[in-house]
PDB file of N, CA and C in Angstrom:
ATOM      1  N   MET A 125      -8.816 -11.814 -13.219  1.00  0.00           N
ATOM      2  CA  MET A 125      -9.600 -10.919 -12.402  1.00  0.00           C
ATOM      3  C   MET A 125      -9.263 -11.116 -10.923  1.00  0.00           C
ATOM      4  N   GLY A 126      -9.118 -12.359 -10.454  1.00  0.00           N
ATOM      5  CA  GLY A 126      -8.792 -12.626  -9.063  1.00  0.00           C
ATOM      6  C   GLY A 126      -7.461 -12.033  -8.650  1.00  0.00           C
ATOM      7  N   VAL A 127      -6.490 -12.130  -9.545  1.00  0.00           N
ATOM      8  CA  VAL A 127      -5.159 -11.587  -9.253  1.00  0.00           C
ATOM      9  C   VAL A 127      -5.234 -10.066  -9.096  1.00  0.00           C
ATOM     10  N   LEU A 128      -6.028  -9.418  -9.927  1.00  0.00           N
ATOM     11  CA  LEU A 128      -6.183  -7.966  -9.835  1.00  0.00           C
ATOM     12  C   LEU A 128      -6.801  -7.583  -8.494  1.00  0.00           C
ATOM     13  N   GLY A 129      -7.799  -8.314  -8.054  1.00  0.00           N
ATOM     14  CA  GLY A 129      -8.404  -8.062  -6.751  1.00  0.00           C
ATOM     15  C   GLY A 129      -7.395  -8.218  -5.625  1.00  0.00           C
ATOM     16  N   GLU A 130      -6.568  -9.250  -5.710  1.00  0.00           N
ATOM     17  CA  GLU A 130      -5.517  -9.456  -4.708  1.00  0.00           C
ATOM     18  C   GLU A 130      -4.551  -8.282  -4.693  1.00  0.00           C
ATOM     19  N   GLU A 131      -4.170  -7.806  -5.865  1.00  0.00           N
ATOM     20  CA  GLU A 131      -3.244  -6.665  -5.951  1.00  0.00           C
ATOM     21  C   GLU A 131      -3.849  -5.408  -5.329  1.00  0.00           C
ATOM     22  N   ILE A 132      -5.140  -5.195  -5.552  1.00  0.00           N
ATOM     23  CA  ILE A 132      -5.821  -4.030  -4.984  1.00  0.00           C
ATOM     24  C   ILE A 132      -5.774  -4.091  -3.461  1.00  0.00           C
ATOM     25  N   VAL A 133      -6.129  -5.243  -2.892  1.00  0.00           N
ATOM     26  CA  VAL A 133      -6.132  -5.397  -1.438  1.00  0.00           C
ATOM     27  C   VAL A 133      -4.711  -5.342  -0.888  1.00  0.00           C
ATOM     28  N   PHE A 134      -3.763  -5.982  -1.581  1.00  0.00           N
ATOM     29  CA  PHE A 134      -2.378  -5.956  -1.120  1.00  0.00           C
ATOM     30  C   PHE A 134      -1.848  -4.522  -1.089  1.00  0.00           C
ATOM     31  N   ASP A 135      -2.112  -3.755  -2.137  1.00  0.00           N
ATOM     32  CA  ASP A 135      -1.670  -2.357  -2.180  1.00  0.00           C
ATOM     33  C   ASP A 135      -2.297  -1.552  -1.040  1.00  0.00           C
ATOM     34  N   PHE A 136      -3.567  -1.815  -0.750  1.00  0.00           N
ATOM     35  CA  PHE A 136      -4.251  -1.147   0.351  1.00  0.00           C
ATOM     36  C   PHE A 136      -3.578  -1.483   1.683  1.00  0.00           C
ATOM     37  N   LEU A 137      -3.306  -2.773   1.913  1.00  0.00           N
ATOM     38  CA  LEU A 137      -2.676  -3.192   3.166  1.00  0.00           C
ATOM     39  C   LEU A 137      -1.232  -2.711   3.262  1.00  0.00           C
ATOM     40  N   MET A 138      -0.546  -2.627   2.136  1.00  0.00           N
ATOM     41  CA  MET A 138       0.826  -2.112   2.122  1.00  0.00           C
ATOM     42  C   MET A 138       0.829  -0.630   2.511  1.00  0.00           C
ATOM     43  N   ALA A 139      -0.094   0.143   1.958  1.00  0.00           N
ATOM     44  CA  ALA A 139      -0.184   1.566   2.300  1.00  0.00           C
ATOM     45  C   ALA A 139      -0.531   1.739   3.776  1.00  0.00           C
ATOM     46  N   LEU A 140      -1.434   0.911   4.281  1.00  0.00           N
ATOM     47  CA  LEU A 140      -1.802   0.966   5.691  1.00  0.00           C
ATOM     48  C   LEU A 140      -0.602   0.645   6.577  1.00  0.00           C
ATOM     49  N   ALA A 141       0.163  -0.370   6.204  1.00  0.00           N
ATOM     50  CA  ALA A 141       1.351  -0.760   6.971  1.00  0.00           C
ATOM     51  C   ALA A 141       2.379   0.361   7.002  1.00  0.00           C
ATOM     52  N   GLN A 142       2.582   1.016   5.870  1.00  0.00           N
ATOM     53  CA  GLN A 142       3.538   2.120   5.815  1.00  0.00           C
ATOM     54  C   GLN A 142       3.057   3.309   6.644  1.00  0.00           C
ATOM     55  N   GLN A 143       1.773   3.605   6.544  1.00  0.00           N
ATOM     56  CA  GLN A 143       1.196   4.727   7.275  1.00  0.00           C
ATOM     57  C   GLN A 143       1.276   4.508   8.782  1.00  0.00           C
ATOM     58  N   GLU A 144       1.003   3.278   9.223  1.00  0.00           N
ATOM     59  CA  GLU A 144       0.961   2.991  10.651  1.00  0.00           C
ATOM     60  C   GLU A 144       2.251   2.343  11.163  1.00  0.00           C
ATOM     61  N   GLU A 145       3.270   2.288  10.291  1.00  0.00           N
ATOM     62  CA  GLU A 145       4.574   1.716  10.630  1.00  0.00           C
ATOM     63  C   GLU A 145       4.454   0.283  11.148  1.00  0.00           C
ATOM     64  N   LEU A 146       3.715  -0.540  10.394  1.00  0.00           N
ATOM     65  CA  LEU A 146       3.536  -1.952  10.716  1.00  0.00           C
ATOM     66  C   LEU A 146       4.505  -2.791   9.892  1.00  0.00           C
ATOM     67  N   ASP A 147       4.621  -4.068  10.250  1.00  0.00           N
ATOM     68  CA  ASP A 147       5.443  -4.980   9.451  1.00  0.00           C
ATOM     69  C   ASP A 147       4.886  -5.055   8.030  1.00  0.00           C
ATOM     70  N   THR A 148       5.763  -5.309   7.080  1.00  0.00           N
ATOM     71  CA  THR A 148       5.387  -5.366   5.671  1.00  0.00           C
ATOM     72  C   THR A 148       4.526  -6.596   5.390  1.00  0.00           C
ATOM     73  N   PRO A 149       3.352  -6.407   4.770  1.00  0.00           N
ATOM     74  CA  PRO A 149       2.507  -7.544   4.394  1.00  0.00           C
ATOM     75  C   PRO A 149       3.216  -8.450   3.387  1.00  0.00           C
ATOM     76  N   ILE A 150       2.760  -9.685   3.322  1.00  0.00           N
ATOM     77  CA  ILE A 150       3.295 -10.662   2.366  1.00  0.00           C
ATOM     78  C   ILE A 150       2.162 -11.122   1.461  1.00  0.00           C
ATOM     79  N   HIS A 151       2.380 -11.026   0.157  1.00  0.00           N
ATOM     80  CA  HIS A 151       1.412 -11.538  -0.820  1.00  0.00           C
ATOM     81  C   HIS A 151       1.692 -13.037  -0.950  1.00  0.00           C
ATOM     82  N   ALA A 152       1.173 -13.798  -0.003  1.00  0.00           N
ATOM     83  CA  ALA A 152       1.522 -15.212   0.156  1.00  0.00           C
ATOM     84  C   ALA A 152       1.187 -16.059  -1.063  1.00  0.00           C
ATOM     85  N   SER A 153       0.033 -15.842  -1.681  1.00  0.00           N
ATOM     86  CA  SER A 153      -0.334 -16.666  -2.832  1.00  0.00           C
ATOM     87  C   SER A 153       0.626 -16.451  -3.996  1.00  0.00           C
ATOM     88  N   LYS A 154       1.208 -15.273  -4.054  1.00  0.00           N
ATOM     89  CA  LYS A 154       2.153 -14.944  -5.124  1.00  0.00           C
ATOM     90  C   LYS A 154       3.570 -15.417  -4.782  1.00  0.00           C
ATOM     91  N   GLU A 155       3.977 -15.229  -3.533  1.00  0.00           N
ATOM     92  CA  GLU A 155       5.344 -15.545  -3.122  1.00  0.00           C
ATOM     93  C   GLU A 155       5.537 -16.989  -2.660  1.00  0.00           C
ATOM     94  N   GLU A 156       4.484 -17.572  -2.082  1.00  0.00           N
ATOM     95  CA  GLU A 156       4.612 -18.913  -1.503  1.00  0.00           C
ATOM     96  C   GLU A 156       3.785 -19.960  -2.243  1.00  0.00           C
ATOM     97  N   GLY A 157       2.927 -19.524  -3.139  1.00  0.00           N
ATOM     98  CA  GLY A 157       2.120 -20.449  -3.923  1.00  0.00           C
ATOM     99  C   GLY A 157       0.657 -20.431  -3.524  1.00  0.00           C
ATOM    100  N   ASP A 158      -0.182 -20.691  -4.488  1.00  0.00           N
ATOM    101  CA  ASP A 158      -1.614 -20.745  -4.258  1.00  0.00           C
ATOM    102  C   ASP A 158      -1.960 -22.038  -3.529  1.00  0.00           C
ATOM    103  N   GLY A 159      -3.080 -22.084  -2.870  1.00  0.00           N
ATOM    104  CA  GLY A 159      -3.492 -23.299  -2.179  1.00  0.00           C
ATOM    105  C   GLY A 159      -3.257 -23.258  -0.681  1.00  0.00           C
ATOM    106  N   LEU A 160      -2.831 -22.106  -0.164  1.00  0.00           N
ATOM    107  CA  LEU A 160      -2.597 -21.972   1.273  1.00  0.00           C
ATOM    108  C   LEU A 160      -3.908 -21.802   2.047  1.00  0.00           C
ATOM    109  N   GLY A 161      -4.949 -21.393   1.338  1.00  0.00           N
ATOM    110  CA  GLY A 161      -6.219 -21.106   1.988  1.00  0.00           C
ATOM    111  C   GLY A 161      -6.392 -19.630   2.268  1.00  0.00           C
ATOM    112  N   TYR A 162      -5.417 -18.845   1.871  1.00  0.00           N
ATOM    113  CA  TYR A 162      -5.475 -17.391   1.999  1.00  0.00           C
ATOM    114  C   TYR A 162      -4.510 -16.790   0.983  1.00  0.00           C
ATOM    115  N   ASP A 163      -4.650 -15.494   0.738  1.00  0.00           N
ATOM    116  CA  ASP A 163      -3.850 -14.825  -0.287  1.00  0.00           C
ATOM    117  C   ASP A 163      -2.779 -13.893   0.284  1.00  0.00           C
ATOM    118  N   ILE A 164      -3.080 -13.261   1.401  1.00  0.00           N
ATOM    119  CA  ILE A 164      -2.189 -12.236   1.959  1.00  0.00           C
ATOM    120  C   ILE A 164      -2.043 -12.467   3.466  1.00  0.00           C
ATOM    121  N   ARG A 165      -0.848 -12.216   3.959  1.00  0.00           N
ATOM    122  CA  ARG A 165      -0.586 -12.294   5.392  1.00  0.00           C
ATOM    123  C   ARG A 165      -0.054 -10.941   5.845  1.00  0.00           C
ATOM    124  N   TYR A 166      -0.635 -10.403   6.917  1.00  0.00           N
ATOM    125  CA  TYR A 166      -0.133  -9.142   7.462  1.00  0.00           C
ATOM    126  C   TYR A 166      -0.244  -9.162   8.978  1.00  0.00           C
ATOM    127  N   TRP A 167       0.297  -8.128   9.621  1.00  0.00           N
ATOM    128  CA  TRP A 167       0.321  -8.047  11.073  1.00  0.00           C
ATOM    129  C   TRP A 167      -0.277  -6.728  11.514  1.00  0.00           C
ATOM    130  N   ASP A 168      -1.073  -6.767  12.582  1.00  0.00           N
ATOM    131  CA  ASP A 168      -1.671  -5.539  13.088  1.00  0.00           C
ATOM    132  C   ASP A 168      -0.707  -4.819  14.026  1.00  0.00           C
ATOM    133  N   LYS A 169      -1.158  -3.740  14.642  1.00  0.00           N
ATOM    134  CA  LYS A 169      -0.288  -2.921  15.490  1.00  0.00           C
ATOM    135  C   LYS A 169       0.217  -3.656  16.721  1.00  0.00           C
ATOM    136  N   ASP A 170      -0.478  -4.741  17.125  1.00  0.00           N
ATOM    137  CA  ASP A 170      -0.043  -5.545  18.262  1.00  0.00           C
ATOM    138  C   ASP A 170       0.829  -6.722  17.837  1.00  0.00           C
ATOM    139  N   GLY A 171       1.132  -6.813  16.534  1.00  0.00           N
ATOM    140  CA  GLY A 171       1.948  -7.906  16.017  1.00  0.00           C
ATOM    141  C   GLY A 171       1.165  -9.182  15.763  1.00  0.00           C
ATOM    142  N   LYS A 172      -0.153  -9.101  15.847  1.00  0.00           N
ATOM    143  CA  LYS A 172      -1.012 -10.260  15.616  1.00  0.00           C
ATOM    144  C   LYS A 172      -1.059 -10.589  14.119  1.00  0.00           C
ATOM    145  N   GLU A 173      -0.820 -11.850  13.788  1.00  0.00           N
ATOM    146  CA  GLU A 173      -0.824 -12.292  12.389  1.00  0.00           C
ATOM    147  C   GLU A 173      -2.253 -12.435  11.885  1.00  0.00           C
ATOM    148  N   ILE A 174      -2.496 -11.929  10.682  1.00  0.00           N
ATOM    149  CA  ILE A 174      -3.816 -11.971  10.070  1.00  0.00           C
ATOM    150  C   ILE A 174      -3.686 -12.532   8.662  1.00  0.00           C
ATOM    151  N   HIS A 175      -4.534 -13.499   8.336  1.00  0.00           N
ATOM    152  CA  HIS A 175      -4.556 -14.098   7.004  1.00  0.00           C
ATOM    153  C   HIS A 175      -5.786 -13.579   6.269  1.00  0.00           C
ATOM    154  N   VAL A 176      -5.581 -13.195   5.018  1.00  0.00           N
ATOM    155  CA  VAL A 176      -6.640 -12.574   4.223  1.00  0.00           C
ATOM    156  C   VAL A 176      -6.895 -13.383   2.955  1.00  0.00           C
ATOM    157  N   GLU A 177      -8.145 -13.693   2.728  1.00  0.00           N
ATOM    158  CA  GLU A 177      -8.590 -14.285   1.470  1.00  0.00           C
ATOM    159  C   GLU A 177      -9.304 -13.192   0.684  1.00  0.00           C
ATOM    160  N   VAL A 178      -8.977 -13.044  -0.595  1.00  0.00           N
ATOM    161  CA  VAL A 178      -9.590 -12.028  -1.446  1.00  0.00           C
ATOM    162  C   VAL A 178     -10.512 -12.718  -2.444  1.00  0.00           C
ATOM    163  N   LYS A 179     -11.738 -12.254  -2.507  1.00  0.00           N
ATOM    164  CA  LYS A 179     -12.727 -12.759  -3.459  1.00  0.00           C
ATOM    165  C   LYS A 179     -13.133 -11.605  -4.359  1.00  0.00           C
ATOM    166  N   THR A 180     -12.990 -11.783  -5.666  1.00  0.00           N
ATOM    167  CA  THR A 180     -13.175 -10.692  -6.624  1.00  0.00           C
ATOM    168  C   THR A 180     -14.231 -11.038  -7.664  1.00  0.00           C
ATOM    169  N   THR A 181     -15.036 -10.033  -8.024  1.00  0.00           N
ATOM    170  CA  THR A 181     -16.011 -10.195  -9.096  1.00  0.00           C
ATOM    171  C   THR A 181     -16.284  -8.849  -9.758  1.00  0.00           C
ATOM    172  N   THR A 182     -16.700  -8.892 -10.999  1.00  0.00           N
ATOM    173  CA  THR A 182     -17.130  -7.675 -11.687  1.00  0.00           C
ATOM    174  C   THR A 182     -18.608  -7.406 -11.417  1.00  0.00           C
ATOM    175  N   SER A 183     -19.278  -8.351 -10.813  1.00  0.00           N
ATOM    176  CA  SER A 183     -20.685  -8.194 -10.482  1.00  0.00           C
ATOM    177  C   SER A 183     -20.864  -7.105  -9.437  1.00  0.00           C
ATOM    178  N   SER A 184     -22.028  -6.447  -9.469  1.00  0.00           N
ATOM    179  CA  SER A 184     -22.314  -5.403  -8.485  1.00  0.00           C
ATOM    180  C   SER A 184     -22.848  -5.985  -7.180  1.00  0.00           C
ATOM    181  N   TYR A 185     -23.024  -7.305  -7.141  1.00  0.00           N
ATOM    182  CA  TYR A 185     -23.518  -7.952  -5.930  1.00  0.00           C
ATOM    183  C   TYR A 185     -22.352  -8.393  -5.057  1.00  0.00           C
ATOM    184  N   VAL A 186     -22.423  -8.059  -3.791  1.00  0.00           N
ATOM    185  CA  VAL A 186     -21.344  -8.372  -2.860  1.00  0.00           C
ATOM    186  C   VAL A 186     -21.475  -9.801  -2.324  1.00  0.00           C
ATOM    187  N   ASP A 187     -22.692 -10.311  -2.214  1.00  0.00           N
ATOM    188  CA  ASP A 187     -22.911 -11.617  -1.611  1.00  0.00           C
ATOM    189  C   ASP A 187     -22.708 -12.740  -2.620  1.00  0.00           C
ATOM    190  N   GLY A 188     -22.509 -13.927  -2.088  1.00  0.00           N
ATOM    191  CA  GLY A 188     -22.425 -15.112  -2.920  1.00  0.00           C
ATOM    192  C   GLY A 188     -21.071 -15.340  -3.540  1.00  0.00           C
ATOM    193  N   PHE A 189     -20.232 -16.087  -2.863  1.00  0.00           N
ATOM    194  CA  PHE A 189     -18.944 -16.485  -3.423  1.00  0.00           C
ATOM    195  C   PHE A 189     -18.608 -17.866  -2.878  1.00  0.00           C
ATOM    196  N   GLU A 190     -17.792 -18.581  -3.615  1.00  0.00           N
ATOM    197  CA  GLU A 190     -17.403 -19.926  -3.217  1.00  0.00           C
ATOM    198  C   GLU A 190     -16.082 -19.894  -2.468  1.00  0.00           C
ATOM    199  N   MET A 191     -15.954 -20.842  -1.546  1.00  0.00           N
ATOM    200  CA  MET A 191     -14.695 -21.014  -0.829  1.00  0.00           C
ATOM    201  C   MET A 191     -14.247 -22.458  -1.006  1.00  0.00           C
ATOM    202  N   THR A 192     -12.945 -22.635  -1.185  1.00  0.00           N
ATOM    203  CA  THR A 192     -12.398 -23.974  -1.330  1.00  0.00           C
ATOM    204  C   THR A 192     -12.270 -24.635   0.042  1.00  0.00           C
ATOM    205  N   ARG A 193     -12.017 -25.922   0.039  1.00  0.00           N
ATOM    206  CA  ARG A 193     -11.803 -26.658   1.286  1.00  0.00           C
ATOM    207  C   ARG A 193     -10.617 -26.053   2.048  1.00  0.00           C
ATOM    208  N   ASN A 194      -9.524 -25.718   1.334  1.00  0.00           N
ATOM    209  CA  ASN A 194      -8.357 -25.108   1.982  1.00  0.00           C
ATOM    210  C   ASN A 194      -8.718 -23.778   2.636  1.00  0.00           C
ATOM    211  N   GLU A 195      -9.539 -22.984   1.971  1.00  0.00           N
ATOM    212  CA  GLU A 195      -9.943 -21.690   2.521  1.00  0.00           C
ATOM    213  C   GLU A 195     -10.791 -21.871   3.772  1.00  0.00           C
ATOM    214  N   ILE A 196     -11.707 -22.821   3.734  1.00  0.00           N
ATOM    215  CA  ILE A 196     -12.549 -23.088   4.903  1.00  0.00           C
ATOM    216  C   ILE A 196     -11.698 -23.579   6.066  1.00  0.00           C
ATOM    217  N   GLU A 197     -10.781 -24.510   5.803  1.00  0.00           N
ATOM    218  CA  GLU A 197      -9.911 -25.016   6.859  1.00  0.00           C
ATOM    219  C   GLU A 197      -9.043 -23.902   7.437  1.00  0.00           C
ATOM    220  N   ALA A 198      -8.513 -23.037   6.578  1.00  0.00           N
ATOM    221  CA  ALA A 198      -7.692 -21.918   7.057  1.00  0.00           C
ATOM    222  C   ALA A 198      -8.530 -20.965   7.904  1.00  0.00           C
ATOM    223  N   SER A 199      -9.792 -20.773   7.537  1.00  0.00           N
ATOM    224  CA  SER A 199     -10.656 -19.859   8.287  1.00  0.00           C
ATOM    225  C   SER A 199     -10.980 -20.393   9.680  1.00  0.00           C
ATOM    226  N   LEU A 200     -10.871 -21.696   9.865  1.00  0.00           N
ATOM    227  CA  LEU A 200     -11.175 -22.319  11.156  1.00  0.00           C
ATOM    228  C   LEU A 200      -9.962 -22.393  12.078  1.00  0.00           C
ATOM    229  N   ASN A 201      -8.785 -22.102  11.558  1.00  0.00           N
ATOM    230  CA  ASN A 201      -7.558 -22.153  12.350  1.00  0.00           C
ATOM    231  C   ASN A 201      -7.580 -21.048  13.399  1.00  0.00           C
ATOM    232  N   THR A 202      -7.339 -21.395  14.639  1.00  0.00           N
ATOM    233  CA  THR A 202      -7.397 -20.420  15.728  1.00  0.00           C
ATOM    234  C   THR A 202      -6.039 -19.782  16.032  1.00  0.00           C
ATOM    235  N   ASN A 203      -5.003 -20.112  15.263  1.00  0.00           N
ATOM    236  CA  ASN A 203      -3.675 -19.546  15.491  1.00  0.00           C
ATOM    237  C   ASN A 203      -3.527 -18.134  14.933  1.00  0.00           C
ATOM    238  N   TYR A 204      -4.494 -17.679  14.157  1.00  0.00           N
ATOM    239  CA  TYR A 204      -4.441 -16.360  13.541  1.00  0.00           C
ATOM    240  C   TYR A 204      -5.867 -15.908  13.230  1.00  0.00           C
ATOM    241  N   GLU A 205      -6.022 -14.616  13.003  1.00  0.00           N
ATOM    242  CA  GLU A 205      -7.312 -14.088  12.571  1.00  0.00           C
ATOM    243  C   GLU A 205      -7.431 -14.302  11.065  1.00  0.00           C
ATOM    244  N   TYR A 206      -8.622 -14.620  10.604  1.00  0.00           N
ATOM    245  CA  TYR A 206      -8.876 -14.845   9.183  1.00  0.00           C
ATOM    246  C   TYR A 206      -9.882 -13.809   8.713  1.00  0.00           C
ATOM    247  N   GLN A 207      -9.570 -13.125   7.629  1.00  0.00           N
ATOM    248  CA  GLN A 207     -10.446 -12.095   7.085  1.00  0.00           C
ATOM    249  C   GLN A 207     -10.683 -12.345   5.606  1.00  0.00           C
ATOM    250  N   ILE A 208     -11.827 -11.905   5.144  1.00  0.00           N
ATOM    251  CA  ILE A 208     -12.137 -11.947   3.716  1.00  0.00           C
ATOM    252  C   ILE A 208     -12.346 -10.513   3.245  1.00  0.00           C
ATOM    253  N   TYR A 209     -11.669 -10.171   2.171  1.00  0.00           N
ATOM    254  CA  TYR A 209     -11.898  -8.892   1.509  1.00  0.00           C
ATOM    255  C   TYR A 209     -12.647  -9.210   0.225  1.00  0.00           C
ATOM    256  N   ARG A 210     -13.860  -8.691   0.118  1.00  0.00           N
ATOM    257  CA  ARG A 210     -14.709  -8.931  -1.044  1.00  0.00           C
ATOM    258  C   ARG A 210     -14.579  -7.746  -1.985  1.00  0.00           C
ATOM    259  N   VAL A 211     -13.895  -7.946  -3.097  1.00  0.00           N
ATOM    260  CA  VAL A 211     -13.740  -6.924  -4.123  1.00  0.00           C
ATOM    261  C   VAL A 211     -14.842  -7.176  -5.152  1.00  0.00           C
ATOM    262  N   TYR A 212     -15.723  -6.189  -5.334  1.00  0.00           N
ATOM    263  CA  TYR A 212     -16.836  -6.387  -6.256  1.00  0.00           C
ATOM    264  C   TYR A 212     -17.099  -5.126  -7.071  1.00  0.00           C
ATOM    265  N   ASP A 213     -17.938  -5.284  -8.059  1.00  0.00           N
ATOM    266  CA  ASP A 213     -18.235  -4.188  -8.999  1.00  0.00           C
ATOM    267  C   ASP A 213     -16.939  -3.617  -9.578  1.00  0.00           C
ATOM    268  N   LEU A 214     -16.029  -4.515  -9.894  1.00  0.00           N
ATOM    269  CA  LEU A 214     -14.729  -4.139 -10.453  1.00  0.00           C
ATOM    270  C   LEU A 214     -14.904  -3.677 -11.892  1.00  0.00           C
ATOM    271  N   GLN A 215     -14.524  -2.437 -12.141  1.00  0.00           N
ATOM    272  CA  GLN A 215     -14.602  -1.843 -13.478  1.00  0.00           C
ATOM    273  C   GLN A 215     -13.174  -1.528 -13.916  1.00  0.00           C
ATOM    274  N   VAL A 216     -12.561  -2.443 -14.649  1.00  0.00           N
ATOM    275  CA  VAL A 216     -11.149  -2.323 -15.005  1.00  0.00           C
ATOM    276  C   VAL A 216     -10.889  -1.070 -15.833  1.00  0.00           C
ATOM    277  N   LYS A 217     -11.713  -0.816 -16.827  1.00  0.00           N
ATOM    278  CA  LYS A 217     -11.491   0.352 -17.698  1.00  0.00           C
ATOM    279  C   LYS A 217     -11.670   1.671 -16.954  1.00  0.00           C
ATOM    280  N   LYS A 218     -12.649   1.725 -16.065  1.00  0.00           N
ATOM    281  CA  LYS A 218     -12.896   2.948 -15.294  1.00  0.00           C
ATOM    282  C   LYS A 218     -11.970   3.046 -14.078  1.00  0.00           C
ATOM    283  N   LYS A 219     -11.326   1.939 -13.740  1.00  0.00           N
ATOM    284  CA  LYS A 219     -10.451   1.852 -12.567  1.00  0.00           C
ATOM    285  C   LYS A 219     -11.209   2.159 -11.274  1.00  0.00           C
ATOM    286  N   THR A 220     -12.400   1.540 -11.151  1.00  0.00           N
ATOM    287  CA  THR A 220     -13.184   1.684  -9.939  1.00  0.00           C
ATOM    288  C   THR A 220     -13.502   0.306  -9.369  1.00  0.00           C
ATOM    289  N   VAL A 221     -13.747   0.279  -8.065  1.00  0.00           N
ATOM    290  CA  VAL A 221     -14.030  -0.971  -7.388  1.00  0.00           C
ATOM    291  C   VAL A 221     -14.746  -0.662  -6.080  1.00  0.00           C
ATOM    292  N   LYS A 222     -15.491  -1.621  -5.597  1.00  0.00           N
ATOM    293  CA  LYS A 222     -16.085  -1.528  -4.266  1.00  0.00           C
ATOM    294  C   LYS A 222     -15.467  -2.635  -3.430  1.00  0.00           C
ATOM    295  N   LEU A 223     -15.407  -2.394  -2.129  1.00  0.00           N
ATOM    296  CA  LEU A 223     -14.725  -3.330  -1.244  1.00  0.00           C
ATOM    297  C   LEU A 223     -15.536  -3.531   0.018  1.00  0.00           C
ATOM    298  N   LYS A 224     -15.677  -4.792   0.408  1.00  0.00           N
ATOM    299  CA  LYS A 224     -16.331  -5.132   1.670  1.00  0.00           C
ATOM    300  C   LYS A 224     -15.382  -6.015   2.458  1.00  0.00           C
ATOM    301  N   TYR A 225     -15.266  -5.707   3.726  1.00  0.00           N
ATOM    302  CA  TYR A 225     -14.350  -6.398   4.622  1.00  0.00           C
ATOM    303  C   TYR A 225     -15.160  -7.277   5.560  1.00  0.00           C
ATOM    304  N   ILE A 226     -14.806  -8.562   5.626  1.00  0.00           N
ATOM    305  CA  ILE A 226     -15.538  -9.515   6.462  1.00  0.00           C
ATOM    306  C   ILE A 226     -14.550 -10.145   7.446  1.00  0.00           C
ATOM    307  N   ARG A 227     -14.877 -10.100   8.714  1.00  0.00           N
ATOM    308  CA  ARG A 227     -14.023 -10.747   9.715  1.00  0.00           C
ATOM    309  C   ARG A 227     -14.904 -11.456  10.725  1.00  0.00           C
ATOM    310  N   ASP A 228     -14.294 -12.203  11.593  1.00  0.00           N
ATOM    311  CA  ASP A 228     -15.018 -12.976  12.608  1.00  0.00           C
ATOM    312  C   ASP A 228     -16.049 -13.879  11.958  1.00  0.00           C
ATOM    313  N   LEU A 229     -15.574 -14.787  11.109  1.00  0.00           N
ATOM    314  CA  LEU A 229     -16.459 -15.686  10.398  1.00  0.00           C
ATOM    315  C   LEU A 229     -17.208 -16.599  11.332  1.00  0.00           C
TER     316      LEU A 229
END
């Protein structure tokens, strides 16, 4: 389920990058390994690096998720912006999902 949530957010960020002619996002947890403290790395229109952690659930509740020590440490790093994309109410068969974006932790 977590991998599916990451793919949803990665596809969203990839489409955004193509639309706005930004650098190509990197699915870091897939390409560089899990345990980095984030799942996706992308760059905004000013070239600012942004690290994204994706939290996924089939529950309809958006609140309440756990973060690992690596994720917390990555969120405190001031060298880049850290964002959380909360994928919730994931309905695989219906192919529907809700998404909440959290920044400035």
